[in-house]
Every structure is written in structure tokens, then in C-alpha cells.
Coordinates of C-alpha atoms in Angstrom, one line a residue:
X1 CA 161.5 59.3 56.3
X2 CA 162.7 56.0 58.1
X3 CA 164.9 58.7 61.0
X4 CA 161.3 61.1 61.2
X5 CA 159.1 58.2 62.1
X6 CA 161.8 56.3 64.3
X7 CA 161.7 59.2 66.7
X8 CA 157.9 58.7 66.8
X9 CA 157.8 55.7 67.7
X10 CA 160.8 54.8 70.0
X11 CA 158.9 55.1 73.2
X12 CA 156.0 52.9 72.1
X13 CA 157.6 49.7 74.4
X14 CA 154.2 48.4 75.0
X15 CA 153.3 44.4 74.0
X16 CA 150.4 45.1 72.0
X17 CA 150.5 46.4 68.0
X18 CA 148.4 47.9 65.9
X19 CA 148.3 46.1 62.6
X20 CA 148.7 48.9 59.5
X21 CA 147.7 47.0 56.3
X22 CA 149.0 47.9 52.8
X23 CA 146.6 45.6 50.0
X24 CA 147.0 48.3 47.1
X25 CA 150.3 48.6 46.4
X26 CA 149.9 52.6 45.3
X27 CA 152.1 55.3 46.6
X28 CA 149.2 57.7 47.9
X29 CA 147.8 54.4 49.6
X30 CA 150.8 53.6 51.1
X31 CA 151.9 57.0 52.3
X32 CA 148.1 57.6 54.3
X33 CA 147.9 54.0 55.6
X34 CA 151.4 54.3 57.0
X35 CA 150.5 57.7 58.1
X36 CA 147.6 57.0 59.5
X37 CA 149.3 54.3 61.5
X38 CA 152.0 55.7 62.8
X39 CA 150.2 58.4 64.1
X40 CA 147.8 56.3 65.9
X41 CA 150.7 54.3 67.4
X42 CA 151.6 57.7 69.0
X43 CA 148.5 58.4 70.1
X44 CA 147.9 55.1 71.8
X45 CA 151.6 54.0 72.2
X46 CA 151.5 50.9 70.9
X47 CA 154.2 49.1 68.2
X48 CA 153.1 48.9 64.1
X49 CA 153.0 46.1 62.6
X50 CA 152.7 45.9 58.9
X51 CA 150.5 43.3 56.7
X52 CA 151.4 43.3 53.2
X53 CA 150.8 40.8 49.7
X54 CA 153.2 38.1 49.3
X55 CA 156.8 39.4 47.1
X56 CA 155.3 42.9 47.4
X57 CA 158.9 44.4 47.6
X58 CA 158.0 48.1 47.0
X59 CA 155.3 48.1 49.4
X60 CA 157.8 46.5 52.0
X61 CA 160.5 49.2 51.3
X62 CA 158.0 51.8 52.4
X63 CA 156.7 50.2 55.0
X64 CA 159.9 49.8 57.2
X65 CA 161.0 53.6 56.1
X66 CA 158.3 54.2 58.3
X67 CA 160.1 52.6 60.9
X68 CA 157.5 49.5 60.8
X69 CA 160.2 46.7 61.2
X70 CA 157.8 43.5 61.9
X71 CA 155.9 42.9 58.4
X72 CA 153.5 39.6 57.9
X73 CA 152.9 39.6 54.2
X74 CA 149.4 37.3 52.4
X75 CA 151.1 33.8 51.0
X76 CA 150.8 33.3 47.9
X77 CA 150.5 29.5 49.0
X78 CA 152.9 26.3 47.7
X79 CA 151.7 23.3 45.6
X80 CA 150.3 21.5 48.4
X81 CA 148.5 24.3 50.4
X82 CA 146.5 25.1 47.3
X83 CA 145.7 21.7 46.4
X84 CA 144.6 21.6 49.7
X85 CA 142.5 25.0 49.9
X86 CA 141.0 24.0 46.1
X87 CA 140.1 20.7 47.0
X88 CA 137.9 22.5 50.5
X89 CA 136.6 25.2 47.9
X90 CA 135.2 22.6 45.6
X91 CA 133.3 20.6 49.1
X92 CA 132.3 23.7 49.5
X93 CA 130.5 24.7 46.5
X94 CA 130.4 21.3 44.2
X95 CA 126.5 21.7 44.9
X96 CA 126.4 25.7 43.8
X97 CA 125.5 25.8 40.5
X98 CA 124.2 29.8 40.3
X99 CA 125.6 32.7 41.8
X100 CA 122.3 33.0 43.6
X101 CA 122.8 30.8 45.9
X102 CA 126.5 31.4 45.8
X103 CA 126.1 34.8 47.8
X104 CA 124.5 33.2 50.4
X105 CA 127.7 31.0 51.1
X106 CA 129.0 31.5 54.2
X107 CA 132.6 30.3 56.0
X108 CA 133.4 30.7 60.1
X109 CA 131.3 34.0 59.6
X110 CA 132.8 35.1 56.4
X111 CA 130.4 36.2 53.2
X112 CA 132.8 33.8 51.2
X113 CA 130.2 33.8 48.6
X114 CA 129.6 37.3 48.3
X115 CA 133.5 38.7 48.3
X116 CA 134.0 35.9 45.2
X117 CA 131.3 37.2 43.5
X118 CA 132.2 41.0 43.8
X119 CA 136.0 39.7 43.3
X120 CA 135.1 37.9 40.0
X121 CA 133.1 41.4 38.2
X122 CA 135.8 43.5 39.4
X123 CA 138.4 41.2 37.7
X124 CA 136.7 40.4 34.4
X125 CA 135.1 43.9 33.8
X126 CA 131.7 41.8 33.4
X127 CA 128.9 43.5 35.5
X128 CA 126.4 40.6 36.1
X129 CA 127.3 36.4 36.2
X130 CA 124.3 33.5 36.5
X131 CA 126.5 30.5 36.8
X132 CA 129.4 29.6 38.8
X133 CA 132.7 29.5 36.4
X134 CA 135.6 27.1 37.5
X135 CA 137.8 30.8 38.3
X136 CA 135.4 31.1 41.4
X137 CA 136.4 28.0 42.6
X138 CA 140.1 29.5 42.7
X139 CA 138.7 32.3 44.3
X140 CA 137.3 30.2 46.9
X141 CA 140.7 29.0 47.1
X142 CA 142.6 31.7 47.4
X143 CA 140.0 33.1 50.2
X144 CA 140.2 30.1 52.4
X145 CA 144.5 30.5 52.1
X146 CA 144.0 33.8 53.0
X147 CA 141.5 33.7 55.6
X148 CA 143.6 30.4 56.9
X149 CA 147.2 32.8 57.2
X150 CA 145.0 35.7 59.0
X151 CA 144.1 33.4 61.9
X152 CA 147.5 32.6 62.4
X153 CA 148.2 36.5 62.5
X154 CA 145.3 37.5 64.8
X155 CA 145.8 34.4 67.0
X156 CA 149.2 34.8 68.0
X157 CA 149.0 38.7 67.8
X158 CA 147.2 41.3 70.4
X159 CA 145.8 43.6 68.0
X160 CA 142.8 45.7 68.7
X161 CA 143.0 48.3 65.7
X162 CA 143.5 47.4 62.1
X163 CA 144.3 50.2 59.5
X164 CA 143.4 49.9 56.3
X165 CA 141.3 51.8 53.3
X166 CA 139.5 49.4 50.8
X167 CA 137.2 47.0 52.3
X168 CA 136.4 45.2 49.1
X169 CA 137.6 42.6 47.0
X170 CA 140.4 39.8 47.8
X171 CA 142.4 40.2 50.6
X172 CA 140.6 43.4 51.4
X173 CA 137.7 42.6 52.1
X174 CA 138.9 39.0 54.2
X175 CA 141.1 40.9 56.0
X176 CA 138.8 43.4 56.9
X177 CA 136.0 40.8 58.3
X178 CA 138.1 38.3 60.2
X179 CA 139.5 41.6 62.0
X180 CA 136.1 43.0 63.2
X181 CA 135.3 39.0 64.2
X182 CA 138.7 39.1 66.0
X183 CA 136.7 42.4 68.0
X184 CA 139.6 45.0 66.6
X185 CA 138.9 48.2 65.9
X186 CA 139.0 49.1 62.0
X187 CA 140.1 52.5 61.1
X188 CA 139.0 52.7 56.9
X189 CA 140.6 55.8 55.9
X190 CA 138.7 57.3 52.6
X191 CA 139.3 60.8 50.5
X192 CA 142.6 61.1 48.3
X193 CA 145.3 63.2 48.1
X194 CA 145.9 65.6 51.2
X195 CA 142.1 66.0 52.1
X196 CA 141.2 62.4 54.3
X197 CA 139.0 61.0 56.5
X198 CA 139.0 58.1 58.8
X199 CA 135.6 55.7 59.3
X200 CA 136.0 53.4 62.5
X201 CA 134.0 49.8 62.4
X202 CA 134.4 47.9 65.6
X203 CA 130.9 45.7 65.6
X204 CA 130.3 43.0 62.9
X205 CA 127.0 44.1 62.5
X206 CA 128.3 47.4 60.4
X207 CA 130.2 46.0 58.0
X208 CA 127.8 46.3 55.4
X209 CA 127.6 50.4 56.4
X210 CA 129.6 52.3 53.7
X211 CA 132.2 53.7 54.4
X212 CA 130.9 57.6 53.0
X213 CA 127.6 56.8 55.6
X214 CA 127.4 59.2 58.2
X215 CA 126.1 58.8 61.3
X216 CA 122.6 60.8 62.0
X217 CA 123.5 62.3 64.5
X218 CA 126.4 64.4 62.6
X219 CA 124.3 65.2 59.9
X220 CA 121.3 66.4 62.2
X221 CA 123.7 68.9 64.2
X222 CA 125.2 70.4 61.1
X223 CA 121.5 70.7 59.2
X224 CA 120.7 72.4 62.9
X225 CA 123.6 74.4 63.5
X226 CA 125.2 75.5 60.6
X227 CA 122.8 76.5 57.7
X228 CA 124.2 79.7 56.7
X229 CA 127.7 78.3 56.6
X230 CA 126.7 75.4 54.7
X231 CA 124.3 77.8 51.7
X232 CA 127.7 79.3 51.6
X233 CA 129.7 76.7 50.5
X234 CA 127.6 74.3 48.9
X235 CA 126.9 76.6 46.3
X236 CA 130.6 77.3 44.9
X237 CA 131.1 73.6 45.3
X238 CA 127.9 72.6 42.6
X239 CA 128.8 75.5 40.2
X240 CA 132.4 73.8 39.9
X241 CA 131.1 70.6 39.6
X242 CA 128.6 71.2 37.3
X243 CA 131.3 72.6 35.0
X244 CA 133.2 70.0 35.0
X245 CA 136.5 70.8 37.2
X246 CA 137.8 67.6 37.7
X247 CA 138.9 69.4 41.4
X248 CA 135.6 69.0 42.7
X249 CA 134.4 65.7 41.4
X250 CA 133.5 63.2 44.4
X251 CA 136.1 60.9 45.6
X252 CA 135.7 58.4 42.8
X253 CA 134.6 60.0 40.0
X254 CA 136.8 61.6 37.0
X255 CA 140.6 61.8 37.9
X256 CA 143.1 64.3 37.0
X257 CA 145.4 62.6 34.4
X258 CA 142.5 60.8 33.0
X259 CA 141.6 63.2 30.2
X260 CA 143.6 61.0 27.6
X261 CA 140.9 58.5 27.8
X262 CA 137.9 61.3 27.3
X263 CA 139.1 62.8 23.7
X264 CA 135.2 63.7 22.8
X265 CA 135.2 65.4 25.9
X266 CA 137.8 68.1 25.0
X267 CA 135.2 69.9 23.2
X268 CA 131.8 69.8 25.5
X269 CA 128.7 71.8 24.2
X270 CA 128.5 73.6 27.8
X271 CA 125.1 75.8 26.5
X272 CA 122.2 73.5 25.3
X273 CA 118.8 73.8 25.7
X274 CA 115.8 70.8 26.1
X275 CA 115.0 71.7 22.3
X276 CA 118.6 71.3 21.2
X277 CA 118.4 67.3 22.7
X278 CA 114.9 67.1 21.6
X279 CA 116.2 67.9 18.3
X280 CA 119.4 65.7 18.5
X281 CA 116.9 62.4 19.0
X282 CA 114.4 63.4 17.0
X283 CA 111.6 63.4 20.3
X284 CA 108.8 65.7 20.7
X285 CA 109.6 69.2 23.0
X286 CA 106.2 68.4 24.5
X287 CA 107.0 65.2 26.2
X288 CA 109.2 65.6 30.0
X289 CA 112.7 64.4 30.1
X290 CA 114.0 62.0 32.7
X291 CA 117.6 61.4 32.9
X292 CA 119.0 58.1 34.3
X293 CA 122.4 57.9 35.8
X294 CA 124.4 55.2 35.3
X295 CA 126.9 53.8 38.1
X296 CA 130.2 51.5 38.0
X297 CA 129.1 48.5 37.2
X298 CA 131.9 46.3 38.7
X299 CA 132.3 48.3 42.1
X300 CA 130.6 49.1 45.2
X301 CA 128.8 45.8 44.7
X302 CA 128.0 45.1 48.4
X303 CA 129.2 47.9 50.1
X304 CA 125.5 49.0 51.3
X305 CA 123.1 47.3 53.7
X306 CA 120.4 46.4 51.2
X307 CA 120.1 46.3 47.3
X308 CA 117.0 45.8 45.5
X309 CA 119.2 44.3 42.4
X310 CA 121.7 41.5 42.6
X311 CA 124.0 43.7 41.1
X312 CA 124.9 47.2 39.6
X313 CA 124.8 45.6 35.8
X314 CA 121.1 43.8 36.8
X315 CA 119.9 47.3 37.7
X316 CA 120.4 49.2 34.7
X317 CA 119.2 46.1 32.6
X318 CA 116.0 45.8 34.4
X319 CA 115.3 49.6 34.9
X320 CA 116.0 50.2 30.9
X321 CA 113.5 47.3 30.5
X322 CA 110.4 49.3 32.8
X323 CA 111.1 52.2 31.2
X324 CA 110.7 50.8 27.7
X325 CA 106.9 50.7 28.2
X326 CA 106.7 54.2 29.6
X327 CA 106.6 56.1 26.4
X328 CA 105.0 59.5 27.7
X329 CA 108.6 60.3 29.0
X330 CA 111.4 60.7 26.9
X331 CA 115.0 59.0 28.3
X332 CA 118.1 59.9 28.5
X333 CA 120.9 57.3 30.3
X334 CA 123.9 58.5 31.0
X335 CA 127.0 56.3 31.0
X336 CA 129.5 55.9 34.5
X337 CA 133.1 57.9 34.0
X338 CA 134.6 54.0 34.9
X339 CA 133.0 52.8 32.2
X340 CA 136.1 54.3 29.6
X341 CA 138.4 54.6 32.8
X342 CA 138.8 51.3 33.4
X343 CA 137.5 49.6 29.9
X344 CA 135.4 46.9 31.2
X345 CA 134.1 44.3 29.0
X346 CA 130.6 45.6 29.7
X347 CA 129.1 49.1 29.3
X348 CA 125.9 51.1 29.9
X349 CA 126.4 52.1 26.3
X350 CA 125.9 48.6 25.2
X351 CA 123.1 48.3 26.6
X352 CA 121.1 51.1 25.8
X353 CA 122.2 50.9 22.3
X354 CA 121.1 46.9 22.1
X355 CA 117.2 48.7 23.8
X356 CA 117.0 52.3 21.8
X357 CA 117.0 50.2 18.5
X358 CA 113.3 49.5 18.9
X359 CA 112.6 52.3 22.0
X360 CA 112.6 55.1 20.6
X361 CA 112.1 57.0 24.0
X362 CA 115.7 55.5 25.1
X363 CA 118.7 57.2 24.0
X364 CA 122.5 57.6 25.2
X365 CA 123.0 61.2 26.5
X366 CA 125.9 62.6 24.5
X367 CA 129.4 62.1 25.5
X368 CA 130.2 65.7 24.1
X369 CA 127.3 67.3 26.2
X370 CA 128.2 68.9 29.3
X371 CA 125.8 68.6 32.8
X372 CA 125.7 72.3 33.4
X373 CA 122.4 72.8 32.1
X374 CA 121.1 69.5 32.9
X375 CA 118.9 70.6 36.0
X376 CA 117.0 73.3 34.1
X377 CA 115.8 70.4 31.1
X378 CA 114.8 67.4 33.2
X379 CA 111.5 66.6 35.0
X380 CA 113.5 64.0 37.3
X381 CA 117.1 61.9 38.0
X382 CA 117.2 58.4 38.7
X383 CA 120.1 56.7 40.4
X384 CA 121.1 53.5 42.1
X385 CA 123.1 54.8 44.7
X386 CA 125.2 57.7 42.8
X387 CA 126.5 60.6 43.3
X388 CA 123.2 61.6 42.0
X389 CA 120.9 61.1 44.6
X390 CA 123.2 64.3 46.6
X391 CA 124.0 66.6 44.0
X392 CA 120.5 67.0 42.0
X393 CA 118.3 67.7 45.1
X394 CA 120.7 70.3 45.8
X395 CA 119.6 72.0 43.1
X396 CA 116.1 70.9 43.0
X397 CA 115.4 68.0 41.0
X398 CA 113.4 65.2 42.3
X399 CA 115.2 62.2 42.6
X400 CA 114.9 58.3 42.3
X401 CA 117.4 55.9 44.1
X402 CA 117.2 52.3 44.2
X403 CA 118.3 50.6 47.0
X404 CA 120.4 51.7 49.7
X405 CA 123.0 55.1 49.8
X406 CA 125.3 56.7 51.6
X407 CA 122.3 59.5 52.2
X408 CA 119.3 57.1 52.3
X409 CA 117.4 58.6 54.8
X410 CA 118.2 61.6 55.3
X411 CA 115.4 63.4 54.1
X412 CA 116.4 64.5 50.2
X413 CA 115.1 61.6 48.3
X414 CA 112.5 59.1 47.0
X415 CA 113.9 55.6 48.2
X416 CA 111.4 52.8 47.1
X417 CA 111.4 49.9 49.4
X418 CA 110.3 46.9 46.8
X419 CA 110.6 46.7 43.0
X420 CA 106.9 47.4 42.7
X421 CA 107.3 51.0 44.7
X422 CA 110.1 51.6 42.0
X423 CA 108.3 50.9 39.1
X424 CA 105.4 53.3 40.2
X425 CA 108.1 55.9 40.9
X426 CA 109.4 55.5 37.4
X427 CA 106.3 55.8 35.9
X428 CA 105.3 58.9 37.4
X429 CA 108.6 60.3 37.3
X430 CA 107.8 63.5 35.3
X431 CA 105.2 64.3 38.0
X432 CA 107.2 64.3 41.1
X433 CA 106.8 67.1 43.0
X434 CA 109.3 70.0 43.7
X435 CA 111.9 69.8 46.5
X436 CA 111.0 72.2 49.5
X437 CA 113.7 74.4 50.9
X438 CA 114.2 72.0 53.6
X439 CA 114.3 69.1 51.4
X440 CA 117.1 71.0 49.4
X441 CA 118.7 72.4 52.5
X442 CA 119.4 68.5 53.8
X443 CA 121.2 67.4 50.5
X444 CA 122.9 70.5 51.0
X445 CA 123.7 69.6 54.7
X446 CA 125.3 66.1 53.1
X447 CA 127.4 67.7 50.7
X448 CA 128.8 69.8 53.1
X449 CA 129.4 66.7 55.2
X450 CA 130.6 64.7 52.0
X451 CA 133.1 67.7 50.1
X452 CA 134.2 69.7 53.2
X453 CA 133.8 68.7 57.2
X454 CA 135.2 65.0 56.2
X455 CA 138.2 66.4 53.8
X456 CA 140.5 66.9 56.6
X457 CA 144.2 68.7 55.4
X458 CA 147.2 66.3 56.4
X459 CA 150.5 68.5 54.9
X460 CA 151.8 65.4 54.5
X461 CA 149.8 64.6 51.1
X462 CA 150.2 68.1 50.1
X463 CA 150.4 68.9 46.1
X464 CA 149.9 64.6 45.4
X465 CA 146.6 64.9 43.0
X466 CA 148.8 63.2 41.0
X467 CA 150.6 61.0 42.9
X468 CA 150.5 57.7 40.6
X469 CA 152.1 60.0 38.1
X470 CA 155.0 61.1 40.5
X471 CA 158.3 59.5 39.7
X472 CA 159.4 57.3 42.5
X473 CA 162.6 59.8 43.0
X474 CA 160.8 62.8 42.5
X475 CA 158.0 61.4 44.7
X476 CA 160.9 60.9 47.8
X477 CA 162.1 64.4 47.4
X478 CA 159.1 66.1 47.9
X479 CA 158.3 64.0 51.2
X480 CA 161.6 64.5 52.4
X481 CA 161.0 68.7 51.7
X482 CA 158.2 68.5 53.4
X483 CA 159.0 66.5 56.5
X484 CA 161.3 68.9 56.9
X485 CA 158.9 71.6 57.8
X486 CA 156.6 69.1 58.9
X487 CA 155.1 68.6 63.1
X488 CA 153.1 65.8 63.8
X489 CA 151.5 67.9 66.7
X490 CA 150.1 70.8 64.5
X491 CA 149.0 68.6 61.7
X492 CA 145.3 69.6 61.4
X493 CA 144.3 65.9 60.3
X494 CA 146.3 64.5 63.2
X495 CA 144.6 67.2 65.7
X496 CA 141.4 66.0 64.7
X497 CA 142.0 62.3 64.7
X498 CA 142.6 62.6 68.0
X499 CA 139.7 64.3 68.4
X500 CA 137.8 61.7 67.1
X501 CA 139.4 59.0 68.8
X502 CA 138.0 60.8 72.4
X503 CA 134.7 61.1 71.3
X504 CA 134.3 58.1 69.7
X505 CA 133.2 59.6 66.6
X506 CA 132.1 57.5 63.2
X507 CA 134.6 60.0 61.2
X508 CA 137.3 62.2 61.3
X509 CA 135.8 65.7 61.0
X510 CA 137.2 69.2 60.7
X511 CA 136.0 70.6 64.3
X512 CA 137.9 74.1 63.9
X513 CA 135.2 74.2 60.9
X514 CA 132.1 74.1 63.8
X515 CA 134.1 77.0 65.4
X516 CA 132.1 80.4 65.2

């Protein structure tokens, strides 16, 4: 690996360095950001220079077999740096006594408040917190250390592009702010395995854009341009995922490996029928049924432009407390995939079983129940920002979101504005109206943008669905195989980044896709 790259990159003699980042210390992460990098230092001919977390050995190791020999790595901090940095976070917020008003704390331009906050549900598994705890304070702490050693870096440091893929969380999410301050370029990559993407920031104003939002302009030139195509595709790709094949699931949804932690789902019912749940939960057949989705409620916490909710756990709380009153639709809430993955403290099912104890119209839908026949039952889907609000107007069901999407706009679904527009959507959920062609045509567009045109091949990630599960010597070998086959020039994910770079596009797209 180290001798493949070295060739690459032994005419790049230029001062200025791109700065390829490494903050989850995961060998698929490693092996696109390094990728990724080194193939942009070709393209531009400038020097990588890796950023790594402090006594991160492994991550280190593959970072200079990529031939990246200058690596900065996130202190840790000594005794007297983080006395110093906890004695500025408590200044800071010794007057913050609910998280409130701790998301509106700012720092030289930094959402301090808000990256603590979404930092301290990820790392406790608890989905919604009133009060400041003392671990925020450390946070805070941590954050300013951070934020502190990063100014060093950028200071002394000519970077104009930053590679990195999550944007959330602490370092992530600092790192990825003071670079678009520092007016770099950020390439995000997103997608796993050998099907990627790349989403470029380079104005501060976009950082609350997601990274899955595409521009308008791409999605109104496919819906224009490539209808038939799309019909095509679209169609195979819902059947599969309706069915469950794990293959076709959306970038973070159910992982292959994962089925361990799903033992009721070994046996799905895949055939049901709206009498057979009416039945189940004792409700009448005459009465519409409205399913609710569920999303991970310690992720994607500020990742959007606006939410109507302070948070994902808030949501489901206050939307299972509207819909307690509307009794002439029968509910069904189904529970987020992350909620088992990753065994957070709190759960959709606990609180839909704390409500359905007295509403009788509010019931769990059944782990053992498959979604394949979902669309033909309902009346109506609700979501936050899920999955959801692509995948069941592409089959026809009116949908709900709440707050902003990757798709918000585009044409597919009803987006309240204020709680007060969402509670009347709720209420008249079963009376929605059908989805005209066009409307199902445009969620089609999106999941063509979503599954296919953004999932660009790189043969370098080839055969890694399950890369975490790759021993370390078995996961060499096959990179060594293939970079022995392997040129950088006809790589289809490195034709198109370059590409992408020359227009200036938002993403890396599949162009020999738009070819006729």
C-alpha cells in the first residue's frame, strides 16, 4: 500500500497540504478518507497531511502506509491544560442552567452549545436532557482543548481542503466548523462500502445542510431528463427493500452482521392483511390506520437547517401525546433499527408502551411483522425526517414529516411549517389525499439520486460490506490483491470526482449514468 501511494504522490512538491482527517478509527473509514485524500492530492498536487485522535496508533499505521508522513493528532490535554480549559468551560456556562439556553451558546463562531448537547445523547444513549449535568461541563472542556489545538493547526498550516466524513459529535463536528471558518474547502464523503459519494461545503452558512441534501438543480434535471430510466430502477430498488434485503437498506439503516441482535426477526410474517393487525390489537377494521415511524433518537440531532422539536426523543414524546386525543384513527409506531443496534438507554418502545396503557388507539407495530404489505393497510406515514418521507410516496402514501429533510421541498411531501400546521396534519391524517403521478415520480426522482447516481463504484472498497468483521491480516491481503490490478486513472469514482471538482458540483455523481 505504503510503495502504491508513494508513487502518487512523489511529484506533489508544492507548499500547500490538504489536511485528510481520520476521527473514527474504523477500517472502511480509514481506507475512503485516505483514499479520498490521496486522490485529491493528485488531482490538485498538493502534499497530505493527516489529523488523527491523540495515541490513536492503528489509525497512524494506516495513515502513513498511505504515504501520509506529517500526522497532527487531537491532545488529549495534561493536568494543567484541562484545568485550564474546565475552569473557561465553567465561565462559560456557570449561568446555564437548561439545555435551552445551552444550544444557543456560542464560542469564536462555534455552536459550542449545540455540539455538547448532541455529544452528550449520543454518549449516554438518553434521547432528550432539561438540565445541564456536570459531564457537559467536561465537554465544554474538551471542546475548547480541541478547538484551541485546531487553531494552532490551521494557523501555521495553508490548507484550503479538509477531508473528512462525519460532521457530528466531538472532534468531528469542531474540526469540521473551525475548517469552513478558516474558508477550506470540506470534502464530507458519505455511502459505505465500495459505493461513495463526496459532499463539498466551502461557506459557513451550509453547515447546517445535510450531508444526503441535494442541490435543486440536480434533482430538477434528472426529474426532467431521465424519467423512464429512473421508473426503471426505482422500482427493483422498493421491491428489495420492502422485503427486507439488508443490500438495499439506506446508508444507515440495518447492517449486514447485525442480524444477531434481531432474533424475533428471523421469522417475519411477510403476508398480513389490515384485519390480521386489526385483530392482533383488538381495534375495529372500520377505523383508518396511520403508521408512525420512528427515527434514531441520539443521531442526526442537528444535522438539518430547522427542527420543529428540540430533539428526536421530544418529537416522538409530543407527537404520541397529539395523537392520543385523535381516537377515530387507529396507531401504529414503529420503533428505529438503532434502537436494538446500539442499545440506548431510551427507546420508542418505552414510550409507546408507558402511552398505549390508557390509549387504546396506540400500539407498537410488531417486531415479527414485515413492511411489505404496509403501503396497501395504511391511510398515511408520519416521519420526522426518515427514510420515510422518500420511500412511501414512492409508492403512494401520503406522508407527514416534521421539520426539515434531506427531500424537504422537493415536491413529495406534507412539510408543516409550525406545530399548529402539524397537529392539523395529524388529525386529518386518514384523509389526505392521494399522490399524483408527478408527486410519486419526484420521490422517485430522489431515490434514484439517493440509491444510484450518488453510489459511485471505487474498486478499491470492493467486496468490504463487512469490513469491521475483516481480520486485520485478512483485511491487508485483499487490498494488497486488489491494488495489484488496481489504476487510479480508470477508477470510475476517481473519474467522476474529478468531474465534480471542474464543475463545482455539490456531489460526486455517476455522469456515465446521464449517458444515453
Amino acid at each position: 500500500n505504503y510503495y502504491f501511494w508513494k508513487k502518487i504522490i512523489k511529484e506533489n512538491k508544492e507548499k500547500e497540504n490538504i489536511l485528510v482527517t481520520n476521527l473514527v478509527s474504523t477500517k472502511e473509514y480509514t481506507l475512503h478518507e485516505c483514499t479520498i485524500g490521496l486522490m485529491l492530492s493528485n488531482i490538485l498536487k498538493k502534499n497530505p497531511v493527516g489529523l488523527i485522535k491523540s495515541h490513536d496508533f492503528m489509525s497512524e499505521i494506516f495513515m502513513r502506509s498511505f504515504g501520509i508522513d506529517k500526522i497532527y493528532s487531537i491532545p488529549e490535554g495534561n493536568i494543567y491544560s484541562n484545568l485550564k480549559f474546565f475552569f473557561k468551560s465553567i465561565s462559560l456556562m456557570c449561568k446555564i442552567k437548561k439545555t435551552d439556553d445551552l444550544l444557543n451558546l456560542k464560542y469564536e463562531e462555534i455552536d459550542v452549545g449545540k455540539i455538547i448537547y448532541n455529544h452528550a445523547i449520543r454518549f449516554s444513549g438518553i434521547g432528550s436532557i432539561k438540565f445541564v449535568t456536570p459531564k457537559m461541563f467536561y465537554f465544554l472542556s474538551q471542546t475548547l482543548l480541541v478547538l484551541d489545538h485546531l487553531k494552532y493547526i490551521f494557523k501555521n498550516n495553508s490548507f484550503k481542503e479538509v477531508i473528512q466524513a462525519e460532521n457530528q459529535f466531538i472532534p468531528a463536528n469542531i474540526v469540521f466548523e473551525e475548517a469552513i471558518i478558516n474558508n477550506c474547502n470540506v470534502f464530507a464523503r458519505i455511502g459505505l462500502s465500495n459505493k461513495i459519494s463526496v459532499r463539498f461545503y466551502k461557506n459557513i452558512k451550509n453547515k447546517y445542510i445535510n450531508r444526503y441534501r441535494f442541490s435543486g438543480e440536480l434533482f430538477n434535471s434528472i426529474y426532467k431528463n431521465n424519467k423512464i430510466k429512473i421508473l426503471d430502477k426505482t422500482k427493483e430498488i422498493m421491491k428489495r427493500r420492502f422485503l427486507g434485503n439488508l443490500a438495499y437498506q439506506v446508508d444507515h439503516g440495518l447492517e449486514e452482521g447485525m442480524d444477531h441482535k434481531f432474533k424475533i426477526q428471523t421469522d417475519l410474517i411477510k403476508d398480513y392483511t389490515k384485519n390480521d393487525l386489526c385483530k392482533k390489537y383488538n381495534w375495529s377494521p372500520e377505523k383508518p390506520i396511520v403508521i408512525i415511524f420512528s427515527i434514531d433518537l441520539t443521531d442526526g440531532i442537528f444535522t438539518d437547517r430547522w427542527r420543529m422539536y428540540k430533539d428526536n426523543l421530544t418529537w416522538i414524546q409530543q407527537t404520541l401525546k397529539i395523537i392520543k386525543n385523535i381516537d377515530h384513527i387507529n396507531w401504529l409506531i414503529k420503533s428505529h433499527p438503532n434502537d436494538v443496534k446500539l442499545n440506548v438507554f431510551t427507546t420508542t418502545e418505552k414510550e409507546v408502551s408507558e402511552i398505549s396503557k390508557t390509549a387504546k388507539n396506540i400500539n407498537l407495530f410488531p417486531r415479527n411483522f414485515g413492511n411489505n404489505p404496509l403501503p396497501k393497510i395504511i391511510s398515511a406515514a408520519v416521519t420526522a425526517n426518515g427514510s420515510v418521507g422518500f420511500e412511501y410516496p414512492s409508492l403512494g402514501v401520503p406522508t407527514i414529516t416534521c421539520g426539515d429533510s434531506i427531500y424537504a421541498g422537493r415536491g413529495f411531501n406534507h412539510e408543516p411549517s409550525s406545530e399548529a400546521e402539524y397537529i392539523n396534519l395529524l388529525k386529518n391524517a386518514d384523509t389526505l389525499p392521494p399522490l399524483s403521478d408527478e408527486e410519486i415520480n419526484k420521490a422517485k426522482t430522489f431515490i434514484y439520486i439517493y440509491s444510484v447516481l450518488t453510489k459511485v463504484n471505487t474498486s478499491l472498497g470492493e467486496g468490504l460490506q463487512k469490513i469491521e468483521n475483516i481480520k486485520d491480516i485478512d483485511f491487508w491481503k485483499n487490498l494488497e490483491t486488489r491494488l495489484e490490478n488496481y489504476e487510479l486513472e480508470k477508477d470510475t469514482f476517481y473519474k467522476n470526482f474529478k468531474i465534480q471538482l471542474e464543475k463545482s458540483d455539490r456531489h460526486t455523481i455517476n455522469y456515465d449514468l446521464l449517458k444515453n
